[in-house]
């Protein structure tokens, strides 16, 4: 997609230290490393260590690729509904690698009201596992950084009054009746695959804009819109790392491929086969890297 030569290296280990050591040993032969299919919470420490210990870009696609494309879709969705990003109330279901990365990007972009839910419901500093110190470190950070009103309940309880729902969890976890309680011009990104958290047909009466991870519905949010172009840009710029600012530039580059004339509720994100995407992302990343 971006004229970058690449090949997969599969490691027969799940041990973070062995993964880090393997990547460090092979790094001199590569211009960048795209980490794939490393689950949370190991993915966070592995990526952080590698960023500090090698001098080429390291990018965990499951985290940041998803977050970049979600932000691109959100930027364009907000043009349609006419809401400022700072005004949004967001409910996010699924706090694995992608969920944490999406949260960090939204916070950096100006979102201030995010309610995140895991299997036990909404996370906040009022939850019992936070008080007992049994909550994992990354979720403690989430509890301390989000949900300012310390809202309690499951995803179907906390969707009342939300503007945006982001699903990165599992099939059928959201009830259409809960979607009906969202604010006017609701935006729903239900990205569990192959079966989303709520099916588009069920949500349609209540939402203005719907996106999924599937190719057989409009507005497919797919990581391939991000990672080829972001690596092309980082390599062209000679960047030693992919920064938060470069990720945000990539999101804006993807969003800009959809022109104002073409933008509509069923076309907020370009096709994965749109040949303009990777060059647009690369150009945006190079421009940001050279600032």
CSV table of N, CA and C in Angstrom, one decimal, residues 44 62-71 74-75 85 88-118 123 138-148 164-168 189 191 244 247-248:
chain,number,residue,atom,x,y,z
A,44,UNK,N,2.0,-2.6,26.4
A,44,UNK,CA,2.4,-1.2,26.8
A,44,UNK,C,3.8,-1.2,27.3
A,62,UNK,N,-2.1,-2.7,16.8
A,62,UNK,CA,-3.3,-2.9,17.5
A,62,UNK,C,-3.8,-1.8,18.4
A,63,UNK,N,-2.8,-1.1,18.9
A,63,UNK,CA,-3.1,0.1,19.7
A,63,UNK,C,-3.3,1.3,18.8
A,64,UNK,N,-2.2,1.7,18.2
A,64,UNK,CA,-2.2,3.1,17.6
A,64,UNK,C,-2.9,3.1,16.2
A,65,UNK,N,-2.8,2.0,15.5
A,65,UNK,CA,-3.4,2.0,14.2
A,65,UNK,C,-4.9,2.1,14.3
A,66,UNK,N,-5.5,1.4,15.3
A,66,UNK,CA,-6.9,1.6,15.6
A,66,UNK,C,-7.3,3.0,16.0
A,67,UNK,N,-6.5,3.5,16.9
A,67,UNK,CA,-6.8,4.9,17.5
A,67,UNK,C,-6.7,5.9,16.4
A,68,UNK,N,-5.7,5.8,15.5
A,68,UNK,CA,-5.6,6.8,14.4
A,68,UNK,C,-6.8,6.8,13.5
A,69,UNK,N,-7.2,5.6,13.1
A,69,UNK,CA,-8.4,5.5,12.2
A,69,UNK,C,-9.7,5.9,12.9
A,70,UNK,N,-9.8,5.6,14.2
A,70,UNK,CA,-11.0,6.1,14.9
A,70,UNK,C,-11.0,7.6,15.0
A,71,UNK,N,-9.9,8.2,15.2
A,71,UNK,CA,-9.8,9.7,15.3
A,71,UNK,C,-10.2,10.3,13.9
A,74,UNK,N,-13.8,10.1,13.5
A,74,UNK,CA,-14.4,11.0,14.4
A,74,UNK,C,-14.3,12.5,13.9
A,75,UNK,N,-13.2,12.9,13.4
A,75,UNK,CA,-13.0,14.2,12.9
A,75,UNK,C,-14.1,14.5,11.8
A,85,UNK,N,-15.4,19.0,19.4
A,85,UNK,CA,-14.9,17.8,20.1
A,85,UNK,C,-14.8,17.9,21.6
A,88,UNK,N,-18.0,16.6,23.7
A,88,UNK,CA,-18.5,15.2,23.6
A,88,UNK,C,-18.5,14.5,24.9
A,89,UNK,N,-19.5,13.7,25.2
A,89,UNK,CA,-19.5,12.7,26.2
A,89,UNK,C,-19.3,11.3,25.4
A,90,UNK,N,-18.2,10.6,25.8
A,90,UNK,CA,-17.9,9.4,25.1
A,90,UNK,C,-18.0,8.2,26.0
A,91,UNK,N,-18.6,7.2,25.6
A,91,UNK,CA,-18.6,5.9,26.3
A,91,UNK,C,-17.8,4.9,25.5
A,92,UNK,N,-16.8,4.3,26.1
A,92,UNK,CA,-15.9,3.4,25.4
A,92,UNK,C,-16.0,2.0,26.1
A,93,UNK,N,-16.3,1.0,25.4
A,93,UNK,CA,-16.4,-0.4,25.9
A,93,UNK,C,-15.3,-1.2,25.4
A,94,UNK,N,-14.5,-1.7,26.3
A,94,UNK,CA,-13.3,-2.5,26.0
A,94,UNK,C,-12.0,-1.7,26.3
A,95,UNK,N,-11.3,-2.1,27.3
A,95,UNK,CA,-10.1,-1.4,27.7
A,95,UNK,C,-8.8,-2.2,27.6
A,96,UNK,N,-8.7,-2.8,26.4
A,96,UNK,CA,-7.5,-3.5,26.0
A,96,UNK,C,-6.6,-2.5,25.3
A,97,UNK,N,-5.7,-3.0,24.5
A,97,UNK,CA,-4.7,-2.2,23.9
A,97,UNK,C,-5.3,-1.0,23.1
A,98,UNK,N,-6.3,-1.4,22.2
A,98,UNK,CA,-6.9,-0.3,21.4
A,98,UNK,C,-7.7,0.7,22.2
A,99,UNK,N,-8.4,0.2,23.2
A,99,UNK,CA,-9.2,1.1,24.0
A,99,UNK,C,-8.4,2.1,24.7
A,100,UNK,N,-7.3,1.7,25.3
A,100,UNK,CA,-6.4,2.7,26.0
A,100,UNK,C,-5.8,3.7,25.0
A,101,UNK,N,-5.4,3.2,23.8
A,101,UNK,CA,-4.8,4.1,22.8
A,101,UNK,C,-5.8,5.1,22.3
A,102,UNK,N,-7.1,4.6,22.1
A,102,UNK,CA,-8.1,5.6,21.6
A,102,UNK,C,-8.4,6.6,22.7
A,103,UNK,N,-8.4,6.2,23.9
A,103,UNK,CA,-8.6,7.2,25.0
A,103,UNK,C,-7.5,8.2,25.0
A,104,UNK,N,-6.3,7.8,24.9
A,104,UNK,CA,-5.1,8.8,25.0
A,104,UNK,C,-5.2,9.7,23.8
A,105,UNK,N,-5.6,9.3,22.6
A,105,UNK,CA,-5.7,10.2,21.5
A,105,UNK,C,-6.8,11.1,21.6
A,106,UNK,N,-8.0,10.6,22.1
A,106,UNK,CA,-9.1,11.6,22.3
A,106,UNK,C,-8.8,12.6,23.4
A,107,UNK,N,-8.1,12.3,24.4
A,107,UNK,CA,-7.7,13.2,25.4
A,107,UNK,C,-6.8,14.3,24.8
A,108,UNK,N,-5.8,13.8,24.0
A,108,UNK,CA,-4.9,14.8,23.4
A,108,UNK,C,-5.6,15.7,22.4
A,109,UNK,N,-6.7,15.2,21.8
A,109,UNK,CA,-7.5,16.0,20.8
A,109,UNK,C,-8.5,16.9,21.5
A,110,UNK,N,-8.7,16.8,22.8
A,110,UNK,CA,-9.5,17.8,23.5
A,110,UNK,C,-10.8,17.2,24.1
A,111,UNK,N,-11.0,15.9,24.0
A,111,UNK,CA,-12.1,15.3,24.7
A,111,UNK,C,-11.9,15.3,26.2
A,112,UNK,N,-12.9,15.7,27.0
A,112,UNK,CA,-12.7,15.8,28.4
A,112,UNK,C,-13.6,14.8,29.2
A,113,UNK,N,-14.6,14.3,28.6
A,113,UNK,CA,-15.6,13.5,29.3
A,113,UNK,C,-15.7,12.1,28.6
A,114,UNK,N,-14.9,11.1,29.2
A,114,UNK,CA,-14.9,9.8,28.7
A,114,UNK,C,-15.2,8.8,29.8
A,115,UNK,N,-16.2,7.9,29.5
A,115,UNK,CA,-16.5,6.8,30.5
A,115,UNK,C,-16.1,5.5,29.9
A,116,UNK,N,-15.2,4.8,30.5
A,116,UNK,CA,-14.7,3.5,30.0
A,116,UNK,C,-15.3,2.4,30.8
A,117,UNK,N,-15.7,1.3,30.1
A,117,UNK,CA,-16.3,0.2,30.7
A,117,UNK,C,-15.5,-1.1,30.4
A,118,UNK,N,-15.3,-1.9,31.4
A,118,UNK,CA,-14.7,-3.2,31.2
A,118,UNK,C,-15.8,-4.2,31.7
A,123,UNK,N,-15.4,2.3,34.8
A,123,UNK,CA,-14.2,2.5,35.7
A,123,UNK,C,-14.2,3.9,36.3
A,138,UNK,N,-2.7,0.1,34.5
A,138,UNK,CA,-3.2,0.9,33.4
A,138,UNK,C,-4.6,1.3,33.6
A,139,UNK,N,-5.4,0.4,34.3
A,139,UNK,CA,-6.8,0.8,34.6
A,139,UNK,C,-6.9,1.8,35.7
A,140,UNK,N,-5.9,1.8,36.6
A,140,UNK,CA,-5.8,2.8,37.7
A,140,UNK,C,-5.6,4.2,37.0
A,141,UNK,N,-4.7,4.2,36.0
A,141,UNK,CA,-4.5,5.5,35.3
A,141,UNK,C,-5.8,5.9,34.6
A,142,UNK,N,-6.5,4.9,34.0
A,142,UNK,CA,-7.8,5.3,33.3
A,142,UNK,C,-8.8,5.8,34.3
A,143,UNK,N,-8.9,5.2,35.5
A,143,UNK,CA,-9.8,5.7,36.5
A,143,UNK,C,-9.5,7.1,37.0
A,144,UNK,N,-8.2,7.4,37.1
A,144,UNK,CA,-7.8,8.7,37.6
A,144,UNK,C,-7.9,9.8,36.5
A,145,UNK,N,-8.0,9.4,35.3
A,145,UNK,CA,-7.9,10.3,34.2
A,145,UNK,C,-9.3,10.6,33.5
A,146,UNK,N,-10.2,9.7,33.7
A,146,UNK,CA,-11.5,9.8,33.0
A,146,UNK,C,-12.6,9.7,34.0
A,147,UNK,N,-13.9,9.7,33.4
A,147,UNK,CA,-15.1,9.6,34.2
A,147,UNK,C,-15.1,10.6,35.4
A,148,UNK,N,-15.1,11.9,35.0
A,148,UNK,CA,-15.0,12.9,36.1
A,148,UNK,C,-16.2,12.9,37.0
A,164,UNK,N,-21.1,9.8,21.7
A,164,UNK,CA,-20.3,8.9,20.9
A,164,UNK,C,-20.1,7.6,21.7
A,165,UNK,N,-20.3,6.5,21.1
A,165,UNK,CA,-20.0,5.2,21.6
A,165,UNK,C,-18.9,4.5,20.8
A,166,UNK,N,-17.9,4.0,21.4
A,166,UNK,CA,-16.8,3.3,20.8
A,166,UNK,C,-16.8,1.9,21.4
A,167,UNK,N,-17.0,0.9,20.5
A,167,UNK,CA,-16.9,-0.5,21.0
A,167,UNK,C,-15.7,-1.2,20.5
A,168,UNK,N,-14.9,-1.7,21.4
A,168,UNK,CA,-13.7,-2.5,21.1
A,168,UNK,C,-13.7,-3.7,22.0
A,189,UNK,N,-19.5,3.8,16.9
A,189,UNK,CA,-18.4,3.1,16.2
A,189,UNK,C,-18.4,1.7,17.0
A,191,UNK,N,-17.0,-1.8,16.8
A,191,UNK,CA,-15.9,-2.4,16.0
A,191,UNK,C,-15.6,-3.8,16.3
A,244,UNK,N,3.2,11.2,19.3
A,244,UNK,CA,1.8,11.5,19.4
A,244,UNK,C,1.3,12.5,18.4
A,247,UNK,N,1.0,10.8,15.0
A,247,UNK,CA,-0.3,10.0,14.9
A,247,UNK,C,-1.5,10.9,14.7
A,248,UNK,N,-1.5,12.0,15.3
A,248,UNK,CA,-2.7,12.9,15.1
A,248,UNK,C,-2.6,13.5,13.7
